[in-house]
XYZ file of N, CA and C in Angstrom:
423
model
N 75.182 143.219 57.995
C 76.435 142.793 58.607
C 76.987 143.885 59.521
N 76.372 145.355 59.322
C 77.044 146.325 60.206
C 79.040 146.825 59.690
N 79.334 145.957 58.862
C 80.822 146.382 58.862
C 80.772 147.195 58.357
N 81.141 148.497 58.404
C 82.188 149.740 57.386
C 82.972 149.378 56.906
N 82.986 149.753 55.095
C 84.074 149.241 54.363
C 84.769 150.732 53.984
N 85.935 150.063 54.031
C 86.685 152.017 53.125
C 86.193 152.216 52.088
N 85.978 150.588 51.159
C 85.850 151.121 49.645
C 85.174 150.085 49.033
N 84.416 150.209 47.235
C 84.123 148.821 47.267
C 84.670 147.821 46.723
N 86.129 147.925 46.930
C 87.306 147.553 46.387
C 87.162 145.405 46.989
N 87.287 144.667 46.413
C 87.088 143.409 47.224
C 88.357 143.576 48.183
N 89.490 143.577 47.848
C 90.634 143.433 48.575
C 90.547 144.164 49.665
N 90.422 145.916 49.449
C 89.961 146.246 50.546
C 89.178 146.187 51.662
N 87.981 145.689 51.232
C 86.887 145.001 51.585
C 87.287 144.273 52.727
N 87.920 142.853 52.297
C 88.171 141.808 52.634
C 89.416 141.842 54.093
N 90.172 143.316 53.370
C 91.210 143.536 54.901
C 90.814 144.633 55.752
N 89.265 144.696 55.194
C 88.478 145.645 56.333
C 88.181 144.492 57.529
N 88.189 143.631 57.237
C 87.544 141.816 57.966
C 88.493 141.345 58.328
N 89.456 140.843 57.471
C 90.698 139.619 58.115
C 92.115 140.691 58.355
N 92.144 142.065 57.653
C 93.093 142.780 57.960
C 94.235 143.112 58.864
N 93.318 143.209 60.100
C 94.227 143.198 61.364
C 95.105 141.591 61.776
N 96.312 141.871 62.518
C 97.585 140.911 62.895
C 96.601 139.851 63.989
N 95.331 139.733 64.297
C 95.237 138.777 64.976
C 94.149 137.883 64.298
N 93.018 138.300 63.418
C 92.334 137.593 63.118
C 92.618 136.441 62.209
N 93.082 136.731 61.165
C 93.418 134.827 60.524
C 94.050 133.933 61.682
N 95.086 134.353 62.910
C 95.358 133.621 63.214
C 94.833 132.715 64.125
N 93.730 133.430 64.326
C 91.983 132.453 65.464
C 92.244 131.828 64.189
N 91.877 132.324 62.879
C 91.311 131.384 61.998
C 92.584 130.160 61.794
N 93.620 130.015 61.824
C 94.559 128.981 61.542
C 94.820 128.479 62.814
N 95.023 128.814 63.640
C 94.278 127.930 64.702
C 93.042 126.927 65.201
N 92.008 127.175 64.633
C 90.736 126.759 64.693
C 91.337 125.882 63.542
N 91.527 125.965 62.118
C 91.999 125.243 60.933
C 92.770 123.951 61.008
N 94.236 124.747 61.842
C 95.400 123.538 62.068
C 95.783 123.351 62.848
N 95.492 124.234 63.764
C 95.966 123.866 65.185
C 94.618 122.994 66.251
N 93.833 122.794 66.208
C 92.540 121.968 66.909
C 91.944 123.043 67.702
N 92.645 124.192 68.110
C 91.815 124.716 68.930
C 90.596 125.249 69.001
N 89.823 125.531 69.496
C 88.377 125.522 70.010
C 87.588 126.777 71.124
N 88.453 126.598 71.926
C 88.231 127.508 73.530
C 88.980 128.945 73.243
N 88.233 129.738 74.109
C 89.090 131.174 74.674
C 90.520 130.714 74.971
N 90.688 129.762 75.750
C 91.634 129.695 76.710
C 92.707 128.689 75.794
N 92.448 127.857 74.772
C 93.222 127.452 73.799
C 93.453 128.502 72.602
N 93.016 129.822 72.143
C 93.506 130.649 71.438
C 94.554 131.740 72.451
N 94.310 131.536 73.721
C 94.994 132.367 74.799
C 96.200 131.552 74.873
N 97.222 130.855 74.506
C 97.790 129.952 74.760
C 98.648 129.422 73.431
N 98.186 130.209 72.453
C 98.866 130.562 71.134
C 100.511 130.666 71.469
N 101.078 130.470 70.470
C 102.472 131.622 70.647
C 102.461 133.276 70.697
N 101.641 133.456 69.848
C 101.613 135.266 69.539
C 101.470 135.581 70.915
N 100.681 135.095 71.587
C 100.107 135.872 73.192
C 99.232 137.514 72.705
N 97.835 136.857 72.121
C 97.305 137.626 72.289
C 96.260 138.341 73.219
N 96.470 139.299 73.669
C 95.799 139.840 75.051
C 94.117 139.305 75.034
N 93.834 139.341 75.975
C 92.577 138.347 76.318
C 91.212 139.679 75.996
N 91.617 140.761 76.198
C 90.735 141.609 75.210
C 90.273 141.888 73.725
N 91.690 141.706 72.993
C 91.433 141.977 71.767
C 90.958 140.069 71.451
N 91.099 139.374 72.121
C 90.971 138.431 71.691
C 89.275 137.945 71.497
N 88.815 138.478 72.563
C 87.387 138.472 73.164
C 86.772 139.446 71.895
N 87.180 140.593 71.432
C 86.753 141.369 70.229
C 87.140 140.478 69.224
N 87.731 139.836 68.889
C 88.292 139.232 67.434
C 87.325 138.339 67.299
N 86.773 137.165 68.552
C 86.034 136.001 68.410
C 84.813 136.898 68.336
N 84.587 137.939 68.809
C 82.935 138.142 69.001
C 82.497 139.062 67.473
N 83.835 139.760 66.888
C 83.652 140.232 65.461
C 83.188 139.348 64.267
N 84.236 138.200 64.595
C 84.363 136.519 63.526
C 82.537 135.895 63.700
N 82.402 135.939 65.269
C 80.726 135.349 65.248
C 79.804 136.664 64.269
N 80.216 137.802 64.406
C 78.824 138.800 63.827
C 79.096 138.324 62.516
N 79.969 138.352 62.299
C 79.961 138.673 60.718
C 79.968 137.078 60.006
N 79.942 136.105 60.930
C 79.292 134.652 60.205
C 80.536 133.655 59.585
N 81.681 134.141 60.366
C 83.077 132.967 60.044
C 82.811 132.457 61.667
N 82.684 132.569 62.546
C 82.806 131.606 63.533
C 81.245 131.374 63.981
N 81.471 130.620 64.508
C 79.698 129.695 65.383
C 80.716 129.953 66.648
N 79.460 129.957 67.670
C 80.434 129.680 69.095
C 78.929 129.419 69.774
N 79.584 128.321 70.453
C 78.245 126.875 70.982
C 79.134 126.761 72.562
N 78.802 125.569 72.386
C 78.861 124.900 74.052
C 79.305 123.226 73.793
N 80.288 123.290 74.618
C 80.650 121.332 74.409
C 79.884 120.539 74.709
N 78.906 119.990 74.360
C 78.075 118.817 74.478
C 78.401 118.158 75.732
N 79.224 117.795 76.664
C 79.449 116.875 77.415
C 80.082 118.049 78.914
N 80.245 119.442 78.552
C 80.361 120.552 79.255
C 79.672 121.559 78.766
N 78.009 121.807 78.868
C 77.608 123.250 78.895
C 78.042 124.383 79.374
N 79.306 124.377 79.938
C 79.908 125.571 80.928
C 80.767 126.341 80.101
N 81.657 125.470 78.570
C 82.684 125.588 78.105
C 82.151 125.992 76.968
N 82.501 127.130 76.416
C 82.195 127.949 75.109
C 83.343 127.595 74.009
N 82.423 127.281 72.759
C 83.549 126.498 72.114
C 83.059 127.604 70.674
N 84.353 127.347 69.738
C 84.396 128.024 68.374
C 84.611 127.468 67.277
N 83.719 127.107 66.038
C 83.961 126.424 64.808
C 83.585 127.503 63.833
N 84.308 127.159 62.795
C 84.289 127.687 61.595
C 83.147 127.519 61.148
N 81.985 128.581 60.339
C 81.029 128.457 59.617
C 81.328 127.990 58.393
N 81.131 127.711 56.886
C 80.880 127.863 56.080
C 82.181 128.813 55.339
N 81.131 130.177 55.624
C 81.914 131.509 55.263
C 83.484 131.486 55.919
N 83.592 130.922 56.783
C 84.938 130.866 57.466
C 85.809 129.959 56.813
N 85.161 128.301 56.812
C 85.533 127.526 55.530
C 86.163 127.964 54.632
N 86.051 129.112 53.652
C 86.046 129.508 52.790
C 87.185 130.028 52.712
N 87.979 130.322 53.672
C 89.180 130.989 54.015
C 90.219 130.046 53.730
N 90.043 128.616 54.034
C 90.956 127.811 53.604
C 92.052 128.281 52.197
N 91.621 128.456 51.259
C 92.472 128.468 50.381
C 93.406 129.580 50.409
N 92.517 130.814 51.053
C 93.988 131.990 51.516
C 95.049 131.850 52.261
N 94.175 130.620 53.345
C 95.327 130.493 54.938
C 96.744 129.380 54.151
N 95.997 128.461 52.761
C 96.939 127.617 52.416
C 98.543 128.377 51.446
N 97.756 129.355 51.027
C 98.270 130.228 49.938
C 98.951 131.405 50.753
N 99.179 131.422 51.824
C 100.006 132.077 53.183
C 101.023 131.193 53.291
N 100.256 130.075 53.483
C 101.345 128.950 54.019
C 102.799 128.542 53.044
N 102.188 128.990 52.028
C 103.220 128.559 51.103
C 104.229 129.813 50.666
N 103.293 131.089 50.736
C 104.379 131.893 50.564
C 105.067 132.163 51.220
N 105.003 132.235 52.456
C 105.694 132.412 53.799
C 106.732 131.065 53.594
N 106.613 129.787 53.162
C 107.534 128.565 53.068
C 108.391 128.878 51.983
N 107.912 130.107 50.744
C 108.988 130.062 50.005
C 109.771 131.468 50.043
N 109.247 132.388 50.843
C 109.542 133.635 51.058
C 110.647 133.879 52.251
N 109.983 133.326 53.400
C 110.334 133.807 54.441
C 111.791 132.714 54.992
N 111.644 131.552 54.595
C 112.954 130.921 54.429
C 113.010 129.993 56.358
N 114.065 130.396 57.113
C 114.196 129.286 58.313
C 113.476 129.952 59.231
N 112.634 131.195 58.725
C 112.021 131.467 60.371
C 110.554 130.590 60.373
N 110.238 130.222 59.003
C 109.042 129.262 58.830
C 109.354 127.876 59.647
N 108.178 127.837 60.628
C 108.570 126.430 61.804
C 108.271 125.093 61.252
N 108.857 124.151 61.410
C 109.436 123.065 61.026
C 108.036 122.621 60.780
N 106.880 122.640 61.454
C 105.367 121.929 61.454
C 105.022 122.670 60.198
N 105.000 124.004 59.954
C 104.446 124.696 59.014
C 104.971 124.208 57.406
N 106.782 124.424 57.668
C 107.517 123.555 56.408
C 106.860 122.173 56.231
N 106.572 121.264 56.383
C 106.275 119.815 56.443
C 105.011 120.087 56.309
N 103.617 121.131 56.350
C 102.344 121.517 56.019
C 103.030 121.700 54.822
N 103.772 122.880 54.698
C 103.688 123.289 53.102
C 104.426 122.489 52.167
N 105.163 121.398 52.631
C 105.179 120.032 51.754
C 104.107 119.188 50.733
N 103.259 118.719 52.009
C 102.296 118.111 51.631
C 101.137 118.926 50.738
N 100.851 120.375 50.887
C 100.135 121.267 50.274
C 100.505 120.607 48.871
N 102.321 121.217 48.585
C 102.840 121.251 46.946
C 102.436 120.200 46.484
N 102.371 118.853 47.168
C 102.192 117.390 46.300
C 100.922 117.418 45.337
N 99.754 118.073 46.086
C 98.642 118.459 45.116
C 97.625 119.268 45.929
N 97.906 120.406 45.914
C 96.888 121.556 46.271
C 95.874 121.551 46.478
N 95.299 121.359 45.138
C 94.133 121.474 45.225
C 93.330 120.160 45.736
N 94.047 118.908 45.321
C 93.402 118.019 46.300
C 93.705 117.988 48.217
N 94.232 118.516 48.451
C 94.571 118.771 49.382
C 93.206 119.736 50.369
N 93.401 121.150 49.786
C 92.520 121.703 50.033
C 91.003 121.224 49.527
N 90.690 120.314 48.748
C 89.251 119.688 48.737
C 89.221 118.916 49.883
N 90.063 117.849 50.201
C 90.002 117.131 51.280
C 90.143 117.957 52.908
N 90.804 119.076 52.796
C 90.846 119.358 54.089
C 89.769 120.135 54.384
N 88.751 120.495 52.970
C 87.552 121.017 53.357
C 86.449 120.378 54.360
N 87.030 119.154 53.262
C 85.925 118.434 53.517
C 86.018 117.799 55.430
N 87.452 117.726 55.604
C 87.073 117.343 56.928
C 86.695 118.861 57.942
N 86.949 120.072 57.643
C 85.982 121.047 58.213
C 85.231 120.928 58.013
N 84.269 120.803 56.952
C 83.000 120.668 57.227
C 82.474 119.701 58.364
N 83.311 118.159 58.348
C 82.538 117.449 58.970
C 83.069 117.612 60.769
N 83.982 118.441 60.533
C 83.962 118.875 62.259
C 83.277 119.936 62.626
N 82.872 120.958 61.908
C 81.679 122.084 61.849
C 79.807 121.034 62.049
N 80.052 119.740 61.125
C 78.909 118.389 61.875
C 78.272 117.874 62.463
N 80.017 117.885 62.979
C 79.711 117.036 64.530
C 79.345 118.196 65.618
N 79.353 119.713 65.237
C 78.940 119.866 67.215
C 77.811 120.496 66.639
């Protein structure tokens, strides 16, 4: 995999990878927001600079959370899906979602509150089902 870890701590480990302020949010983007393209993660709210952004997607492909292909109907257009290993992230990005809905109070945006609604009704079915439709959009390209 090439990564340097500080330690062989998992946690540490793990925020040797998703650690930094921009990477989960490719990943919850790609998750809940539909996006796909350079130019649809460029277009975020955060406004993240088109460099670190270009390092974040090309870190996520080495290390086997993102695929990055080509649109079937545009070979020109470089597109980004979640692997598997990226998949897998679901249950942290949901378990964000909720603490931030019970933590952080009105700066949590109205789309995110009304996500972390439907989460509480049943979690874990929730997150089985929303696996399952990543997987089948990881499927289709």
């Amino acid at each position: 995999m090439g990564t340097k870890f500080r330690s062989s701590c998992p946690i540490s480990s793990a925020l040797d990878i998703l650690g930094d302020k921009w990477t989960l949010l490719i990943i919850r983007d790609i998750m809940f927001g539909k996006k796909s393209t350079f130019k649809d993660f460029s277009s975020s709210g955060e406004k993240i600079a088109s460099g670190i952004l270009a390092n974040r997607l090309a870190k996520l492909e080495t290390l086997g959370i993102l695929h990055k292909g080509k649109l079937p109907d545009n070979r020109k257009t470089v597109i980004y899906s979640l692997t598997q290993k990226g998949i897998e992230l679901l249950p942290i990005i949901v378990d964000m979602i909720l603490w931030s809905d019970n933590n952080l109070g009105d700066h949590v945006d109205e789309k995110m509150r009304e996500l972390a609604k439907k989460i509480r009704l049943d979690k874990e079915a929730f997150v089985n089902n929303y696996t399952g439709h990543l997987k089948s959009l990881m499927a289709a390209l």
